[in-house]
Coordinates of C-alpha atoms in Angstrom, one line a residue:
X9 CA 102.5 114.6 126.3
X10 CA 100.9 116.7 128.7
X11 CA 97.2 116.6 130.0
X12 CA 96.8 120.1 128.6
X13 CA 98.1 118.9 125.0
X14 CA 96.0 115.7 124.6
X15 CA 93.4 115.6 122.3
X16 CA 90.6 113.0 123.0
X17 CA 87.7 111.2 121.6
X18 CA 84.3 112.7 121.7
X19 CA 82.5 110.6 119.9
X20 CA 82.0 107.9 116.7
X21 CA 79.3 108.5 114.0
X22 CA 79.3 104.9 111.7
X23 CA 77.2 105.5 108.0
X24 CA 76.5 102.6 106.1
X25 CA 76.2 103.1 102.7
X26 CA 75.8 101.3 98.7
X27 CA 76.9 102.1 95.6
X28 CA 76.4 101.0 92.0
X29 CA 78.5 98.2 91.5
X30 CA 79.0 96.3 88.1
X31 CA 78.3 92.4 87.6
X32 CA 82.4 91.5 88.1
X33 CA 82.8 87.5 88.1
X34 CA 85.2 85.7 90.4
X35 CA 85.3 82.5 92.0
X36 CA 82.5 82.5 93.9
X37 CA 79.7 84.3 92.1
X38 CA 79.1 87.6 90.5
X39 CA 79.2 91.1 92.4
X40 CA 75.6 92.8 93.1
X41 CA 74.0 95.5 92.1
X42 CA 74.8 97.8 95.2
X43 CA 78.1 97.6 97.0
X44 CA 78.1 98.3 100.8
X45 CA 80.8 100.0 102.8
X46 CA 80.8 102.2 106.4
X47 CA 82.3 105.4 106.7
X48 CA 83.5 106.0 110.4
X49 CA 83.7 109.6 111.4
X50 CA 85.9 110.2 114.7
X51 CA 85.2 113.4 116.2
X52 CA 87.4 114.9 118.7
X53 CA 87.7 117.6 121.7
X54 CA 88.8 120.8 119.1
X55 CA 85.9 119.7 116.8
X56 CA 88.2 117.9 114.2
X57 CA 86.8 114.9 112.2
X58 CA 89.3 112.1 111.5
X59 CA 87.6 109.7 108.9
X60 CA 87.8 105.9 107.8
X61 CA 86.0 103.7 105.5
X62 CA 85.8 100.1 106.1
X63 CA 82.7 97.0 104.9
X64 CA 79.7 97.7 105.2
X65 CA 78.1 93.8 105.9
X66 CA 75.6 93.9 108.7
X67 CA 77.5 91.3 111.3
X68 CA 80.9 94.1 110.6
X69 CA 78.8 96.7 111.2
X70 CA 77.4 95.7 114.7
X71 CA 80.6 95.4 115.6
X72 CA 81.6 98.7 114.5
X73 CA 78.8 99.8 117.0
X74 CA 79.8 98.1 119.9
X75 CA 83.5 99.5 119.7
X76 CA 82.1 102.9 118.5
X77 CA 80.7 103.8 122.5
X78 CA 83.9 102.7 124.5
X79 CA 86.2 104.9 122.2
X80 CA 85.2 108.3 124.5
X81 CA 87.3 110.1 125.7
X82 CA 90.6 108.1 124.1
X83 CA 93.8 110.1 123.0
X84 CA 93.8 110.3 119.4
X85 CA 97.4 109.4 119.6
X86 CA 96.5 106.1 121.6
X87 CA 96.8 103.6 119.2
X88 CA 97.7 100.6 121.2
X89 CA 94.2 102.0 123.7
X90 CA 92.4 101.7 120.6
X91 CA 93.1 97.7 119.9
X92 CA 93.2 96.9 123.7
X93 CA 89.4 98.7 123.8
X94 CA 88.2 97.4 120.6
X95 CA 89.7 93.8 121.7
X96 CA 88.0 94.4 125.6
X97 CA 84.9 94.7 124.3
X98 CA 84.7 92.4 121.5
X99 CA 85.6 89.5 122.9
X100 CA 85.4 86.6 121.4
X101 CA 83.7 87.8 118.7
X102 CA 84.8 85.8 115.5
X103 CA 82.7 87.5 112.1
X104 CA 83.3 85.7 109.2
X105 CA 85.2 87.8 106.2
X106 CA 83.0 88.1 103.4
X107 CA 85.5 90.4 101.2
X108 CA 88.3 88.5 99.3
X109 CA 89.7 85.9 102.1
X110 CA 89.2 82.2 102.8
X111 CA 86.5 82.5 104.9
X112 CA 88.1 81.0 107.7
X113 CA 88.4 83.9 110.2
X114 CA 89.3 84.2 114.3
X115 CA 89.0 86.2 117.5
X116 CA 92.0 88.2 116.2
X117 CA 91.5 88.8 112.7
X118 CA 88.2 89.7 113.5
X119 CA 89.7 92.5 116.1
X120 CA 92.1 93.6 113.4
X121 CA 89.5 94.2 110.9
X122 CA 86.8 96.2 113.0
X123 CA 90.3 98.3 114.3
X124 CA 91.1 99.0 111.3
X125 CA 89.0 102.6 109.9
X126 CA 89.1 103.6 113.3
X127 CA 92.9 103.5 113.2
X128 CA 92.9 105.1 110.5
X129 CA 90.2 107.9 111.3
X130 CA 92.5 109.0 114.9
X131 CA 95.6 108.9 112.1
X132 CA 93.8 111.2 110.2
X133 CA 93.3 113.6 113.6
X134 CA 96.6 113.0 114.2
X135 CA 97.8 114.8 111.1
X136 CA 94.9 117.0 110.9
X137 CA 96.4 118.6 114.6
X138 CA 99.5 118.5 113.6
X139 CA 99.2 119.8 110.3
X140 CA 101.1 117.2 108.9
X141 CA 99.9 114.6 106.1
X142 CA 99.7 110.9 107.3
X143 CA 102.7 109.2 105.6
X144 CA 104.7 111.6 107.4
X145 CA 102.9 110.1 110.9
X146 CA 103.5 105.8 108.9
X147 CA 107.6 107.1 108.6
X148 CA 107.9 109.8 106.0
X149 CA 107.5 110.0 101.9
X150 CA 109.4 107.9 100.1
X151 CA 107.8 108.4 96.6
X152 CA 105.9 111.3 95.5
X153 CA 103.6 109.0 93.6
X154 CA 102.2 105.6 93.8
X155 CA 101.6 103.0 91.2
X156 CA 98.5 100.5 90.8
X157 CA 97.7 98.3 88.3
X158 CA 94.7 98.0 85.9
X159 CA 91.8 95.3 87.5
X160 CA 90.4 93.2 84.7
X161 CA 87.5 91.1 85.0
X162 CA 85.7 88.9 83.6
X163 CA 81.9 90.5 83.8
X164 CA 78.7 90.5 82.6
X165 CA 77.6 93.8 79.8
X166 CA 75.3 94.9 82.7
X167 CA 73.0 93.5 85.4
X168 CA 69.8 91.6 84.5
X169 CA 67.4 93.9 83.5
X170 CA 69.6 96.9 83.5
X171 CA 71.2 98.6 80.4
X172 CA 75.0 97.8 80.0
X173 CA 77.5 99.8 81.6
X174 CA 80.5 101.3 79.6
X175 CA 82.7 98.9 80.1
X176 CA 80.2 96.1 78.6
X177 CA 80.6 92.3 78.2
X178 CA 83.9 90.5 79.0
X179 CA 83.4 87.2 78.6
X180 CA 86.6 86.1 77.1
X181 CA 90.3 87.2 75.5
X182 CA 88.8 90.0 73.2
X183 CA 86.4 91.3 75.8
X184 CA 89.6 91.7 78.2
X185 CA 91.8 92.7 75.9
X186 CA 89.2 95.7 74.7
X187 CA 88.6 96.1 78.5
X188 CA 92.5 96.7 79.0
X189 CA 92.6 98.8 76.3
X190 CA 89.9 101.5 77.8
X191 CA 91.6 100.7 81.1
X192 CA 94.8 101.7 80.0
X193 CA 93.8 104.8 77.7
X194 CA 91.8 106.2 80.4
X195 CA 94.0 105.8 83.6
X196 CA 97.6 104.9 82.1
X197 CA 98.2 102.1 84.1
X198 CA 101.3 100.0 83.3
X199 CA 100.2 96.2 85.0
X200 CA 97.3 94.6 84.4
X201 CA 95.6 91.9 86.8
X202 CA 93.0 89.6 85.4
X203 CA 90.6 88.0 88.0
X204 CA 90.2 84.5 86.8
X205 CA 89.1 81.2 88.5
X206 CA 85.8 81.6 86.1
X207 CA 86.0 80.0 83.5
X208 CA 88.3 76.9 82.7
X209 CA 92.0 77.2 83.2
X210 CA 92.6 77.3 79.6
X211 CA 90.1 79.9 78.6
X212 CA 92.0 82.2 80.7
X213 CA 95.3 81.1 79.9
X214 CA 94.5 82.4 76.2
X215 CA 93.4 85.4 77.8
X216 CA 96.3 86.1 79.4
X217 CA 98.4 85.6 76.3
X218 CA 96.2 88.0 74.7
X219 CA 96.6 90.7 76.7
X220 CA 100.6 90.0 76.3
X221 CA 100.5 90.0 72.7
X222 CA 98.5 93.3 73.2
X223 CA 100.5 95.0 76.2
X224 CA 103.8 93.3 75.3
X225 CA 105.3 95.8 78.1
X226 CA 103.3 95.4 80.4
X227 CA 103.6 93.2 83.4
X228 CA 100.5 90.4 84.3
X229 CA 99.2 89.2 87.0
X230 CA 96.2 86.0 87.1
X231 CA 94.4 85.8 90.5
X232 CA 91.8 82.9 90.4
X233 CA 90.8 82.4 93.9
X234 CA 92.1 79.0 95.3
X235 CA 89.6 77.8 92.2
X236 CA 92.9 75.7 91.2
X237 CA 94.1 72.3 92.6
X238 CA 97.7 71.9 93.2
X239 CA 97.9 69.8 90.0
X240 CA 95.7 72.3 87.8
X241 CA 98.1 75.1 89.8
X242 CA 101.5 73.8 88.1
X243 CA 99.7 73.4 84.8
X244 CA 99.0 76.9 84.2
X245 CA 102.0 77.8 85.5
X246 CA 104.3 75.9 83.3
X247 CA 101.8 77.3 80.5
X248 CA 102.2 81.0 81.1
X249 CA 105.6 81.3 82.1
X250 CA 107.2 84.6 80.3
X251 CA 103.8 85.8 80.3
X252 CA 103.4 86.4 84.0
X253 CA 104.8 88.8 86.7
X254 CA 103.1 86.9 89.8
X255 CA 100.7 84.0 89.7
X256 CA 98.4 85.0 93.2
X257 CA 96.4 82.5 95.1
X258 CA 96.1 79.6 92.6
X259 CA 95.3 77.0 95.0
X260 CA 94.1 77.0 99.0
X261 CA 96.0 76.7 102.3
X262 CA 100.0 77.1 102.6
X263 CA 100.4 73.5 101.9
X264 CA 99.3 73.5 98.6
X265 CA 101.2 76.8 97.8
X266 CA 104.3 75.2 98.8
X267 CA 103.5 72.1 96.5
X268 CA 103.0 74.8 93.4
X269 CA 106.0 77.3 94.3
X270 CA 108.5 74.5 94.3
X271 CA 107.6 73.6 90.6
X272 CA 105.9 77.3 89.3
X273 CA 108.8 79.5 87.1
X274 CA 107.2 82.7 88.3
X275 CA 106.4 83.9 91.9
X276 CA 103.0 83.3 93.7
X277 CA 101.4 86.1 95.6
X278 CA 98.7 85.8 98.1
X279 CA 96.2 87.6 99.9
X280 CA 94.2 84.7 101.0
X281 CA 96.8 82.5 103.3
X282 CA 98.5 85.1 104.9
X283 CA 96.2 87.4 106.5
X284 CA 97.9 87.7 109.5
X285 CA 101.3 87.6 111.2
X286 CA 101.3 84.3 113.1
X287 CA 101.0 83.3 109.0
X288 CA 104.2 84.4 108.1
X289 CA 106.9 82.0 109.3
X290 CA 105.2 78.6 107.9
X291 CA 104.7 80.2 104.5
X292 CA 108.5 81.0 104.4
X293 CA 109.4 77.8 106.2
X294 CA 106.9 76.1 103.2
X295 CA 108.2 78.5 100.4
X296 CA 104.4 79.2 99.7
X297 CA 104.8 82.2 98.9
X298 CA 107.1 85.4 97.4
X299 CA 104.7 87.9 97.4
X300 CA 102.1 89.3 100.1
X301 CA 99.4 91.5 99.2
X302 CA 98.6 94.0 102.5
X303 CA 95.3 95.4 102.8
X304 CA 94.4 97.7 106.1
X305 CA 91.3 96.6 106.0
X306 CA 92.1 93.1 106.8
X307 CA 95.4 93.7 108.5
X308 CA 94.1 96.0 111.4
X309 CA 95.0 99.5 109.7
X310 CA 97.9 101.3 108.4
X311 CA 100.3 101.1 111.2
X312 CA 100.1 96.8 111.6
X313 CA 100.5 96.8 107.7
X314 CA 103.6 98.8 107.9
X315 CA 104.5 96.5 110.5
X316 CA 103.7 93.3 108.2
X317 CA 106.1 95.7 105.3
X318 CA 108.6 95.2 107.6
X319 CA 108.1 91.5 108.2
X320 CA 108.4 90.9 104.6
X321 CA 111.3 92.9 104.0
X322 CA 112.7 90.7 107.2
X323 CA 112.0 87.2 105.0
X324 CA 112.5 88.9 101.4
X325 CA 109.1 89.0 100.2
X326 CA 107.6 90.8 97.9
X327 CA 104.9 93.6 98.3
X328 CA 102.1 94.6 97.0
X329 CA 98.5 95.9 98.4
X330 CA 94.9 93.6 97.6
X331 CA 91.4 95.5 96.6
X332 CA 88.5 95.4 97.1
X333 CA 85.4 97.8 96.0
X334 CA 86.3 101.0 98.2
X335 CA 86.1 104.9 98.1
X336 CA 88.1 107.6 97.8
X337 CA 88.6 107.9 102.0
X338 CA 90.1 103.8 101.5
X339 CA 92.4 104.5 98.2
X340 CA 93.5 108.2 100.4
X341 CA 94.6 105.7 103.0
X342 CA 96.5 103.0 100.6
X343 CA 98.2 106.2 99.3
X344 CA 99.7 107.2 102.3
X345 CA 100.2 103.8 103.0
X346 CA 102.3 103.3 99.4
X347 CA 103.8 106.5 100.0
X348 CA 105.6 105.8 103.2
X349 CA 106.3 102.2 102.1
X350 CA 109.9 101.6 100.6
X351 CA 109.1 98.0 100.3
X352 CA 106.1 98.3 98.0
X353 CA 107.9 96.7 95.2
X354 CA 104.7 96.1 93.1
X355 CA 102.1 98.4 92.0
X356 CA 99.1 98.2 94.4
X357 CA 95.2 97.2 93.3
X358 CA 93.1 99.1 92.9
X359 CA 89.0 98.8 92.0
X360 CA 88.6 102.4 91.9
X361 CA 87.6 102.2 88.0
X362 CA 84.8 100.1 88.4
X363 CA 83.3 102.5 91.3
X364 CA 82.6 104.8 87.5
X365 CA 82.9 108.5 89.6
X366 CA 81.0 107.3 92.4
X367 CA 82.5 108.4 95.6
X368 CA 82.2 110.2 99.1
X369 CA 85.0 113.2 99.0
X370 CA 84.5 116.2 97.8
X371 CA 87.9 115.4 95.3
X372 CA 88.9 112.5 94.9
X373 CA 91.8 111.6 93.9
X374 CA 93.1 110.8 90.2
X375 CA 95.2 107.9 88.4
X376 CA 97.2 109.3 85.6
X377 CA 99.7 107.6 84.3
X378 CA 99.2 104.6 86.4
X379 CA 99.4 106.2 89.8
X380 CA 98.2 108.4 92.2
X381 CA 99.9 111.4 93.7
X382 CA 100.3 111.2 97.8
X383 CA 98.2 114.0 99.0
X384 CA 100.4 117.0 101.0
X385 CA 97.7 118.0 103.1
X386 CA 97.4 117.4 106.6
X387 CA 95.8 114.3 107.7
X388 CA 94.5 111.9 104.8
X389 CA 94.0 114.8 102.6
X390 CA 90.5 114.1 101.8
X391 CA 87.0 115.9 102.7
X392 CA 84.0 114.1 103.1
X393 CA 81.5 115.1 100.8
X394 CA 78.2 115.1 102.9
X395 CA 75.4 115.3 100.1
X396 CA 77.1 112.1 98.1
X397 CA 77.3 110.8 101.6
X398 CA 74.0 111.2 102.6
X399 CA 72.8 109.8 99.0
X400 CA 74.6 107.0 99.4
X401 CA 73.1 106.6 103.0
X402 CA 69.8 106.3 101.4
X403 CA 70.7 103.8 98.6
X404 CA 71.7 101.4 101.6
X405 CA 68.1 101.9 103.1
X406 CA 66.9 101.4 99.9
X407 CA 69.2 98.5 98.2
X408 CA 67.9 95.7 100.5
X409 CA 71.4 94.2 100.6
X410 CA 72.4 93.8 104.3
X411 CA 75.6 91.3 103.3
X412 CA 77.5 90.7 99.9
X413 CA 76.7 87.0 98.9
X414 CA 78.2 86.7 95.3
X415 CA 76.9 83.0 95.1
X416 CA 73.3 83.7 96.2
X417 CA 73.4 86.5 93.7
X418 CA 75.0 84.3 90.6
X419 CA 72.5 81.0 92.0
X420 CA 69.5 83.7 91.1
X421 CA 70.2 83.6 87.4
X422 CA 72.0 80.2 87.1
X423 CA 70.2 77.8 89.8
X424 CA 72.7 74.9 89.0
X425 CA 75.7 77.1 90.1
X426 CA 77.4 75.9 93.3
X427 CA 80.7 77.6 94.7
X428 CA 83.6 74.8 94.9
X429 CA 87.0 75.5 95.9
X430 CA 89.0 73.9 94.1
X431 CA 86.9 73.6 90.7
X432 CA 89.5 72.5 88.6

């Protein structure tokens, strides 16, 4: 490319931001009220914006900040500048993940996470001065639309205090069953994950069979959290085989997956003990695993988890992409992700019905039918909706949540509570 043609870097804006969340129980607590997430804006020499969306925890936002300066003057085409700038000046920072993972983090996985929205903003200048949508920039389309599968959680009817929300209580098989059933009426999915490891292994194994007697065609999926031990692990798997697709993250550490794959009859899938590529060859040496969930987020943006796509397809894994709460800019970005993917061979996550409308584009974009249809426009496809933006903006000033803590939050109602992994 010639000097004339390149397009740099003129500098970073980084809004944190809340929104409503509802009281979703998993493993290690309950969700707060207010959900926090960043939006990165990337603004460049023509006066493009390229945006990304990433957590919004105070310790990942400082170092959102610290990368945000050195990022001048950078060719939005440099991706491999980006990590080598991001890494110069990080360090050996090591951030704890707060969002879904072990806890355990590192130098790298730390790097890959704080890389990760503005990857995906200078992608989405890429297209934008190219006039050319992202997936085309991740490989080219390979389906016109992309499948994700119906979240189910077990949950309180609303907040302490606060009325119910309209999905209401779901404290066991009937209250996940009903919430399938609006689930499924409203956004057509055709899989359903339940998030379990909250209630003892066989309250949720009649829950499961539930939902198959009620969606007979419909493929499940139980993700407790590691709140298994290997010996619980093989239990409920021996107890719902027929009934499920995958069995995800039932126990901790690629040890222990290996000890449940070689006796479960259905695959496991994990988000939690491979979060990075120097992961990969013990689980396949182990056999831990048949399924990875990607998330850019966590895996240092789109182009390293098209990368990890191709690792899988190398070992003949399975794919599929992990949630977490997110906007429309982070569901535009798994999109292009799943529509440039040919390995995707499950239906991706998606928390996007539990955000209930709230979101920062001007139009976001629907599920019908189970899945979303990839955006042709250039770039992500999405516009940031400023006043929502700005709103949000002000709920974060005003939320007095600076770092998601499930526990602390479920310890306020039920002081007794203490997270173990595993509890049963």
């Amino acid at each position: 490319m010639s000097a004339a043609a390149r397009l740099g870097v003129t500098g970073v804006t980084i809004t944190p931001i809340a929104f409503p969340d509802p009281p979703l129980l998993n493993s290690a607590g309950v969700h707060q009220p207010w959900a926090l997430r960043a939006v990165v804006e990337v603004r460049a020499a023509d006066g493009s914006v390229g945006l990304g969306e990433t957590y919004g925890d105070a310790p990942h936002l400082a170092l959102l900040e610290r990368v945000a300066p050195v990022l001048d003057g950078l060719d939005v085409f440099d991706l491999n500048g980006l990590r080598a700038r991001a890494a110069a000046v990080l360090g050996g920072a090591d951030a704890p993940d707060r969002h879904g993972l072990t806890g355990a983090s590192s130098t790298g996985k730390t790097v890959a996470r704080v890389v990760s929205p503005f990857e995906v903003a200078l992608l989405d200048l890429q297209g934008r001065s190219t006039g050319r949508p992202v997936h085309d920039l991740l490989g080219g389309r390979v389906r016109d639309r992309v499948p994700f599968s119906g979240y189910l959680f077990y949950k309180w009817a609303g907040h302490p205090g606060a009325p119910a929300d309209e999905y209401g209580e779901a404290a066991g098989p009937d209250g996940i069953v009903a919430q399938a059933r609006r689930m499924v009426g409203r956004y057509g999915f055709g899989s359903l994950k339940l998030k379990g490891g909250v209630f003892p292994p066989e309250e949720e194994i009649a829950a499961v069979a539930a939902l198959h007697e009620a969606f007979p065609d419909h493929p499940l999926r139980l993700d407790p959290n590691c709140a298994w031990s290997v010996e619980t692990s093989v239990r409920v798997a021996d107890k719902t085989d027929g009934l499920l697709e995958y069995l995800e993250d039932p126990t901790s550490g690629l040890a222990g997956m290996a000890a449940v794959a070689a006796q479960a009859p259905m695959p496991l899938a994990t988000n939690m003990c491979v979060v990075q590529p120097a992961d990969l060859p013990e689980a396949v040496r182990r056999g831990s695993v048949q399924i990875v969930l990607a998330d850019h987020h966590y895996w240092g943006g789109l182009t390293e988890s098209a990368s990890l796509a191709a690792l899988c397809r190398t070992w003949g894994l399975g794919l599929s992409m992990h949630s977490n709460s997110h906007l429309g800019i982070s569901l535009a970005a798994m999109v292009h992700l799943g529509a440039a993917t040919p390995d995707l061979t499950y239906a991706a996550d998606t928390h996007t019905p539990w955000q209930l409308g709230a979101d920062v584009v001007t139009e976001p974009l629907e599920i019908t039918g189970g899945a979303v249809t990839v955006p042709d426009g250039p770039g992500l496809g999405v516009t940031l909706d400023r006043e929502a933006l700005a709103r949000m903006h002000a709920d974060y000033l005003a939320c007095g949540i600076r770092e998601r803590d499930d526990t602390g939050y479920l310890q306020r109602f039920e002081p007794s509570y203490t997270r173990r992994r595993p509890r049963w």
